[in-house]
PDB file of C-alpha atoms and ligand atoms in Angstrom:
ATOM      1  CA  MET A 160      -3.236 -21.771  17.514  1.00  0.00           C
ATOM      2  CA  LYS A 161      -2.036 -22.247  14.302  1.00  0.00           C
ATOM      3  CA  LYS A 162       2.133 -20.962  14.566  1.00  0.00           C
ATOM      4  CA  ASN A 163       3.208 -18.892  11.344  1.00  0.00           C
ATOM      5  CA  LYS A 164       6.213 -16.475  10.487  1.00  0.00           C
ATOM      6  CA  ALA A 165       5.687 -13.266  11.125  1.00  0.00           C
ATOM      7  CA  LYS A 166       6.575 -11.300   7.300  1.00  0.00           C
ATOM      8  CA  LEU A 167       6.378  -8.112   6.026  1.00  0.00           C
ATOM      9  CA  ILE A 168       4.145  -8.480   3.207  1.00  0.00           C
ATOM     10  CA  ILE A 169       4.503  -5.359   0.990  1.00  0.00           C
ATOM     11  CA  PHE A 170       1.907  -4.938  -1.241  1.00  0.00           C
ATOM     12  CA  THR A 171       1.673  -2.431  -4.489  1.00  0.00           C
ATOM     13  CA  GLY A 172       0.114  -1.389  -8.339  1.00  0.00           C
ATOM     14  CA  PRO A 173      -0.883   1.899  -9.316  1.00  0.00           C
ATOM     15  CA  SER A 174      -3.844   4.477  -7.976  1.00  0.00           C
ATOM     16  CA  GLY A 175      -7.163   3.441  -9.406  1.00  0.00           C
ATOM     17  CA  VAL A 176      -6.633  -0.425  -9.578  1.00  0.00           C
ATOM     18  CA  GLY A 177      -8.420  -1.230  -6.688  1.00  0.00           C
ATOM     19  CA  LYS A 178      -6.459  -2.513  -3.422  1.00  0.00           C
ATOM     20  CA  GLY A 179      -8.466  -1.204  -0.998  1.00  0.00           C
ATOM     21  CA  THR A 180     -11.183  -3.277  -2.634  1.00  0.00           C
ATOM     22  CA  ILE A 181      -8.834  -5.975  -2.561  1.00  0.00           C
ATOM     23  CA  LEU A 182      -7.659  -5.479   0.821  1.00  0.00           C
ATOM     24  CA  ALA A 183     -11.531  -4.484   2.662  1.00  0.00           C
ATOM     25  CA  ASP A 184     -12.306  -8.293   1.256  1.00  0.00           C
ATOM     26  CA  PHE A 185      -8.816 -10.294   1.961  1.00  0.00           C
ATOM     27  CA  PHE A 186      -8.889  -8.956   5.664  1.00  0.00           C
ATOM     28  CA  THR A 187     -12.274 -10.238   5.964  1.00  0.00           C
ATOM     29  CA  LYS A 188     -11.086 -13.584   5.050  1.00  0.00           C
ATOM     30  CA  VAL A 189      -7.633 -14.122   6.623  1.00  0.00           C
ATOM     31  CA  ASP A 190      -6.741 -14.902   9.885  1.00  0.00           C
ATOM     32  CA  ASN A 191      -5.909 -12.296  12.426  1.00  0.00           C
ATOM     33  CA  ASN A 192      -1.776 -12.510  12.696  1.00  0.00           C
ATOM     34  CA  ILE A 193      -1.550 -10.194   9.724  1.00  0.00           C
ATOM     35  CA  ILE A 194      -1.483  -6.711  10.812  1.00  0.00           C
ATOM     36  CA  TYR A 195      -2.736  -3.593   7.442  1.00  0.00           C
ATOM     37  CA  SER A 196      -0.457  -0.742   8.538  1.00  0.00           C
ATOM     38  CA  ILE A 197      -1.602   2.927   9.053  1.00  0.00           C
ATOM     39  CA  SER A 198       0.354   5.296   7.368  1.00  0.00           C
ATOM     40  CA  ASN A 199       0.709   9.020   7.955  1.00  0.00           C
ATOM     41  CA  THR A 200      -0.374  10.957   4.609  1.00  0.00           C
ATOM     42  CA  THR A 201      -0.283  14.973   4.027  1.00  0.00           C
ATOM     43  CA  ARG A 202      -3.231  14.449   1.865  1.00  0.00           C
ATOM     44  CA  LYS A 203      -6.734  15.536   2.614  1.00  0.00           C
ATOM     45  CA  PRO A 204      -8.578  12.980   3.874  1.00  0.00           C
ATOM     46  CA  ARG A 205     -11.710  12.377   1.450  1.00  0.00           C
ATOM     47  CA  ASP A 206     -15.556  10.947   1.967  1.00  0.00           C
ATOM     48  CA  GLY A 207     -16.378   8.386   4.064  1.00  0.00           C
ATOM     49  CA  GLU A 208     -12.232   7.758   5.295  1.00  0.00           C
ATOM     50  CA  ILE A 209     -11.542   8.285   8.906  1.00  0.00           C
ATOM     51  CA  ASN A 210      -8.411   9.583  10.880  1.00  0.00           C
ATOM     52  CA  GLY A 211      -6.580   6.645  12.238  1.00  0.00           C
ATOM     53  CA  MET A 212      -7.997   3.748  10.615  1.00  0.00           C
ATOM     54  CA  HIS A 213      -7.550   4.971   6.324  1.00  0.00           C
ATOM     55  CA  TYR A 214      -4.243   7.218   7.791  1.00  0.00           C
ATOM     56  CA  PHE A 215      -3.116   9.226  10.555  1.00  0.00           C
ATOM     57  CA  PHE A 216      -3.492  13.645   8.408  1.00  0.00           C
ATOM     58  CA  VAL A 217      -0.691  15.240   9.430  1.00  0.00           C
ATOM     59  CA  SER A 218       0.195  18.726   8.867  1.00  0.00           C
ATOM     60  CA  LYS A 219       3.003  18.460   6.014  1.00  0.00           C
ATOM     61  CA  GLU A 220       5.322  20.183   9.588  1.00  0.00           C
ATOM     62  CA  GLU A 221       4.070  17.625  10.839  1.00  0.00           C
ATOM     63  CA  PHE A 222       5.113  15.416   8.634  1.00  0.00           C
ATOM     64  CA  GLU A 223       8.557  16.944   8.322  1.00  0.00           C
ATOM     65  CA  LYS A 224       9.369  16.609  11.436  1.00  0.00           C
ATOM     66  CA  MET A 225       8.889  12.728  11.429  1.00  0.00           C
ATOM     67  CA  ILE A 226      11.389  12.817   8.816  1.00  0.00           C
ATOM     68  CA  LYS A 227      13.989  14.084  11.039  1.00  0.00           C
ATOM     69  CA  GLU A 228      12.517  12.283  14.122  1.00  0.00           C
ATOM     70  CA  ASP A 229      13.339   8.980  11.630  1.00  0.00           C
ATOM     71  CA  CYS A 230       9.697   8.379  12.144  1.00  0.00           C
ATOM     72  CA  PHE A 231       9.704   6.657   8.761  1.00  0.00           C
ATOM     73  CA  LEU A 232      10.407   3.335   7.504  1.00  0.00           C
ATOM     74  CA  GLU A 233      10.068   4.300   4.310  1.00  0.00           C
ATOM     75  CA  TYR A 234       7.674   7.384   2.190  1.00  0.00           C
ATOM     76  CA  ALA A 235       7.508   9.471  -0.374  1.00  0.00           C
ATOM     77  CA  CYS A 236       6.342  11.958  -2.150  1.00  0.00           C
ATOM     78  CA  TYR A 237       2.980  11.494  -4.391  1.00  0.00           C
ATOM     79  CA  SER A 238       1.079  13.585  -6.196  1.00  0.00           C
ATOM     80  CA  ASP A 239       1.807  16.910  -4.854  1.00  0.00           C
ATOM     81  CA  ASN A 240       1.454  14.708  -0.918  1.00  0.00           C
ATOM     82  CA  TYR A 241       4.074  12.600   1.267  1.00  0.00           C
ATOM     83  CA  TYR A 242       2.686   9.581   2.626  1.00  0.00           C
ATOM     84  CA  GLY A 243       5.074   6.730   5.223  1.00  0.00           C
ATOM     85  CA  THR A 244       4.916   4.187   7.176  1.00  0.00           C
ATOM     86  CA  ASN A 245       5.478   4.308  10.732  1.00  0.00           C
ATOM     87  CA  LYS A 246       9.039   2.676  11.520  1.00  0.00           C
ATOM     88  CA  LYS A 247       8.041   1.477  14.844  1.00  0.00           C
ATOM     89  CA  PHE A 248       4.506   0.183  14.082  1.00  0.00           C
ATOM     90  CA  VAL A 249       6.462  -2.198  11.848  1.00  0.00           C
ATOM     91  CA  GLU A 250       9.456  -3.745  13.595  1.00  0.00           C
ATOM     92  CA  GLU A 251       6.823  -3.732  16.937  1.00  0.00           C
ATOM     93  CA  LYS A 252       4.431  -6.099  14.867  1.00  0.00           C
ATOM     94  CA  ILE A 253       6.688  -7.943  14.003  1.00  0.00           C
ATOM     95  CA  LYS A 254       8.211  -8.953  17.359  1.00  0.00           C
ATOM     96  CA  GLU A 255       4.994  -9.107  17.915  1.00  0.00           C
ATOM     97  CA  GLY A 256       4.996 -12.457  15.299  1.00  0.00           C
ATOM     98  CA  LYS A 257       2.425 -11.210  13.489  1.00  0.00           C
ATOM     99  CA  SER A 258       3.277 -10.277  10.039  1.00  0.00           C
ATOM    100  CA  VAL A 259       2.606  -6.304   8.647  1.00  0.00           C
ATOM    101  CA  LEU A 260       1.773  -5.637   4.841  1.00  0.00           C
ATOM    102  CA  LEU A 261       1.990  -2.186   4.097  1.00  0.00           C
ATOM    103  CA  GLU A 262       0.182  -0.245   1.096  1.00  0.00           C
ATOM    104  CA  ILE A 263       2.013   1.773  -0.807  1.00  0.00           C
ATOM    105  CA  GLU A 264       2.932   3.415  -3.636  1.00  0.00           C
ATOM    106  CA  LEU A 265       6.445   1.963  -6.357  1.00  0.00           C
ATOM    107  CA  GLN A 266       8.976   4.766  -4.484  1.00  0.00           C
ATOM    108  CA  GLY A 267       8.748   3.172  -0.837  1.00  0.00           C
ATOM    109  CA  ALA A 268       7.853  -0.108  -1.908  1.00  0.00           C
ATOM    110  CA  LEU A 269      11.648   0.354  -3.142  1.00  0.00           C
ATOM    111  CA  GLN A 270      12.855   1.886  -0.352  1.00  0.00           C
ATOM    112  CA  VAL A 271      11.580  -0.921   1.553  1.00  0.00           C
ATOM    113  CA  MET A 272      13.515  -3.720  -0.490  1.00  0.00           C
ATOM    114  CA  GLU A 273      16.791  -2.568   0.152  1.00  0.00           C
ATOM    115  CA  LYS A 274      16.241  -2.264   3.453  1.00  0.00           C
ATOM    116  CA  CYS A 275      14.163  -5.140   4.152  1.00  0.00           C
ATOM    117  CA  PRO A 276      15.583  -8.265   1.391  1.00  0.00           C
ATOM    118  CA  ASP A 277      13.272 -10.863   2.976  1.00  0.00           C
ATOM    119  CA  ALA A 278      10.090  -8.449   2.457  1.00  0.00           C
ATOM    120  CA  VAL A 279       7.542 -10.336   0.494  1.00  0.00           C
ATOM    121  CA  THR A 280       6.725  -8.263  -1.920  1.00  0.00           C
ATOM    122  CA  ILE A 281       3.220  -8.677  -4.524  1.00  0.00           C
ATOM    123  CA  PHE A 282       1.867  -5.945  -7.665  1.00  0.00           C
ATOM    124  CA  ILE A 283      -1.194  -5.030  -8.584  1.00  0.00           C
ATOM    125  CA  THR A 284      -1.742  -4.553 -12.221  1.00  0.00           C
ATOM    126  CA  PRO A 285      -5.193  -3.384 -13.314  1.00  0.00           C
ATOM    127  CA  PRO A 286      -5.603  -5.250 -16.798  1.00  0.00           C
ATOM    128  CA  ASN A 287      -5.127  -2.488 -19.362  1.00  0.00           C
ATOM    129  CA  PHE A 288      -4.635   0.688 -18.435  1.00  0.00           C
ATOM    130  CA  VAL A 289      -7.844   1.727 -20.968  1.00  0.00           C
ATOM    131  CA  GLU A 290      -9.614   0.119 -17.742  1.00  0.00           C
ATOM    132  CA  LEU A 291      -6.576   1.517 -15.200  1.00  0.00           C
ATOM    133  CA  GLU A 292      -7.390   5.387 -16.445  1.00  0.00           C
ATOM    134  CA  LYS A 293     -11.859   4.135 -16.376  1.00  0.00           C
ATOM    135  CA  ARG A 294     -11.445   3.337 -12.658  1.00  0.00           C
ATOM    136  CA  LEU A 295      -9.231   6.058 -11.306  1.00  0.00           C
ATOM    137  CA  ARG A 296     -12.581   8.319 -13.735  1.00  0.00           C
ATOM    138  CA  GLY A 297     -14.795   6.732 -11.551  1.00  0.00           C
ATOM    139  CA  ARG A 298     -14.279   6.581  -8.539  1.00  0.00           C
ATOM    140  CA  ASP A 299     -15.091  10.972  -8.714  1.00  0.00           C
ATOM    141  CA  SER A 300     -12.586  11.027  -6.070  1.00  0.00           C
ATOM    142  CA  GLU A 301     -10.255  13.301  -7.485  1.00  0.00           C
ATOM    143  CA  ASP A 302      -9.650  16.629  -9.674  1.00  0.00           C
ATOM    144  CA  GLU A 303      -8.799  16.538 -13.515  1.00  0.00           C
ATOM    145  CA  LYS A 304      -4.394  17.715 -12.365  1.00  0.00           C
ATOM    146  CA  THR A 305      -4.358  14.712 -10.128  1.00  0.00           C
ATOM    147  CA  ILE A 306      -6.447  12.209 -11.935  1.00  0.00           C
ATOM    148  CA  LEU A 307      -4.194  13.084 -14.344  1.00  0.00           C
ATOM    149  CA  LYS A 308      -0.149  12.933 -12.092  1.00  0.00           C
ATOM    150  CA  ARG A 309      -1.813   9.386 -10.958  1.00  0.00           C
ATOM    151  CA  LEU A 310      -1.863   8.465 -14.536  1.00  0.00           C
ATOM    152  CA  GLU A 311       1.196   9.144 -15.088  1.00  0.00           C
ATOM    153  CA  ALA A 312       2.639   7.987 -12.091  1.00  0.00           C
ATOM    154  CA  ALA A 313       0.816   4.811 -12.902  1.00  0.00           C
ATOM    155  CA  LYS A 314       3.093   5.137 -16.317  1.00  0.00           C
ATOM    156  CA  VAL A 315       6.210   5.192 -14.316  1.00  0.00           C
ATOM    157  CA  GLU A 316       4.659   2.075 -11.899  1.00  0.00           C
ATOM    158  CA  LEU A 317       3.730  -0.839 -14.710  1.00  0.00           C
ATOM    159  CA  THR A 318       7.122  -0.407 -15.948  1.00  0.00           C
ATOM    160  CA  ASN A 319       8.283  -2.079 -12.346  1.00  0.00           C
ATOM    161  CA  ALA A 320       5.926  -4.528 -12.170  1.00  0.00           C
ATOM    162  CA  SER A 321       8.688  -7.392 -12.305  1.00  0.00           C
ATOM    163  CA  LYS A 322      10.737  -6.830  -9.740  1.00  0.00           C
ATOM    164  CA  PHE A 323       8.287  -7.717  -7.672  1.00  0.00           C
ATOM    165  CA  HIS A 324       7.698 -11.574  -6.123  1.00  0.00           C
ATOM    166  CA  TYR A 325       4.043 -11.558  -7.036  1.00  0.00           C
ATOM    167  CA  THR A 326       2.111 -10.055  -9.939  1.00  0.00           C
ATOM    168  CA  ILE A 327      -1.922 -10.214  -8.889  1.00  0.00           C
ATOM    169  CA  VAL A 328      -4.153  -9.071 -12.024  1.00  0.00           C
ATOM    170  CA  ASN A 329      -7.344  -7.618 -11.321  1.00  0.00           C
ATOM    171  CA  ASP A 330      -9.552  -8.357 -13.505  1.00  0.00           C
ATOM    172  CA  LYS A 331     -11.916  -9.730 -11.120  1.00  0.00           C
ATOM    173  CA  VAL A 332     -11.950  -8.779  -7.207  1.00  0.00           C
ATOM    174  CA  ASP A 333     -12.471 -12.681  -6.347  1.00  0.00           C
ATOM    175  CA  LYS A 334      -9.982 -14.343  -8.411  1.00  0.00           C
ATOM    176  CA  ALA A 335      -7.498 -11.308  -6.981  1.00  0.00           C
ATOM    177  CA  VAL A 336      -8.734 -11.980  -3.637  1.00  0.00           C
ATOM    178  CA  GLU A 337      -8.047 -15.603  -3.863  1.00  0.00           C
ATOM    179  CA  GLU A 338      -4.133 -14.704  -4.799  1.00  0.00           C
ATOM    180  CA  LEU A 339      -3.566 -12.825  -2.560  1.00  0.00           C
ATOM    181  CA  ILE A 340      -4.763 -15.391   0.595  1.00  0.00           C
ATOM    182  CA  GLY A 341      -2.708 -17.910  -1.360  1.00  0.00           C
ATOM    183  CA  ILE A 342       0.503 -16.150  -1.173  1.00  0.00           C
ATOM    184  CA  TYR A 343      -0.123 -14.719   2.181  1.00  0.00           C
ATOM    185  CA  ASN A 344      -0.626 -19.016   3.501  1.00  0.00           C
ATOM    186  CA  LYS A 345       2.031 -20.000   1.420  1.00  0.00           C
ATOM    187  CA  GLU A 346       4.420 -17.203   2.392  1.00  0.00           C
ATOM    188  CA  THR A 347       3.810 -17.206   6.207  1.00  0.00           C
ATOM    189  CA  SER A 348       3.204 -21.520   6.910  1.00  0.00           C
ATOM    190  CA  LEU A 349       5.408 -22.799   8.672  1.00  0.00           C
TER     191      LEU A 349
HETATM  192  P1  LIG B 511      -4.755   7.429  -1.618  1.00  0.00           P
HETATM  193  O1  LIG B 511      -4.157   8.801  -1.719  1.00  0.00           O
HETATM  194  O2  LIG B 511      -4.781   6.839  -3.315  1.00  0.00           O
HETATM  195  O3  LIG B 511      -5.030   6.892  -0.393  1.00  0.00           O
HETATM  196  O4  LIG B 511      -2.686   6.715  -1.825  1.00  0.00           O
HETATM  197  C1  LIG B 511      -1.750   6.902  -3.160  1.00  0.00           C
HETATM  198  C2  LIG B 511      -0.823   6.251  -3.283  1.00  0.00           C
HETATM  199  O5  LIG B 511       0.750   6.687  -1.936  1.00  0.00           O
HETATM  200  C3  LIG B 511      -1.766   4.613  -3.508  1.00  0.00           C
HETATM  201  O6  LIG B 511      -0.570   3.973  -4.498  1.00  0.00           O
HETATM  202  C4  LIG B 511      -0.241   3.537  -2.515  1.00  0.00           C
HETATM  203  O7  LIG B 511      -0.552   2.719  -1.751  1.00  0.00           O
HETATM  204  C5  LIG B 511       0.234   4.963  -1.613  1.00  0.00           C
HETATM  205  N1  LIG B 511       0.759   5.179  -0.177  1.00  0.00           N
HETATM  206  C6  LIG B 511      -0.411   4.543   0.628  1.00  0.00           C
HETATM  207  N2  LIG B 511       0.091   5.439   1.608  1.00  0.00           N
HETATM  208  C7  LIG B 511       1.689   4.833   1.578  1.00  0.00           C
HETATM  209  C8  LIG B 511       3.063   4.884   2.028  1.00  0.00           C
HETATM  210  O8  LIG B 511       3.199   4.875   4.046  1.00  0.00           O
HETATM  211  N3  LIG B 511       4.029   5.127   1.679  1.00  0.00           N
HETATM  212  C9  LIG B 511       4.540   5.349   0.414  1.00  0.00           C
HETATM  213  N4  LIG B 511       5.280   4.537  -0.366  1.00  0.00           N
HETATM  214  N5  LIG B 511       2.724   4.898  -0.903  1.00  0.00           N
HETATM  215  C10 LIG B 511       1.985   5.237   0.774  1.00  0.00           C
END
């Protein structure tokens, strides 16, 4: 069996940039030494989203109880909902020698960078802001108020891209996936 280094990989970028599409393809193309961390959220599931696969969907009360019980490696309130990474899951997988990928927004990413300075950090940007807005509106999954909140958050997120080790511009999905595979292989090879 090929040996590799277990790394915590932070994958961040504004809503609508195409993180989900890139990751769906990435995970079909890489070995099983990297695991996707399924977050907890208080957001309602979108059509087609499955509890325990896309997220663990929980109530605000459940989430706040988990905060008190110190269950999160990081958590953030984003666009009126909580999102958080399960600490125990991440620690167990890393101990087993697996890399773990966190697909999280900026506030959470900054928390993990503080706590885990060895984490590999990757920021996904759109080719430009107009394209980001087009993609966010095109997926037709949010109401206008939510879209505007996400675009506001995107402006802040984009100004923080330079804090990350790697930046990938998602102008073509195939190219972005290839870049991500390259980073993963480089960072985890012994
Ligand atoms: P969405 O509602 O579109 O699924 O996710 C909104 C944002 O929350 C995205 O930028 C996504 O990467 C981020 N996110 C998902 N899970 C987590 C998490 O566990 N922690 C943090 N901080 N952000 C998350």
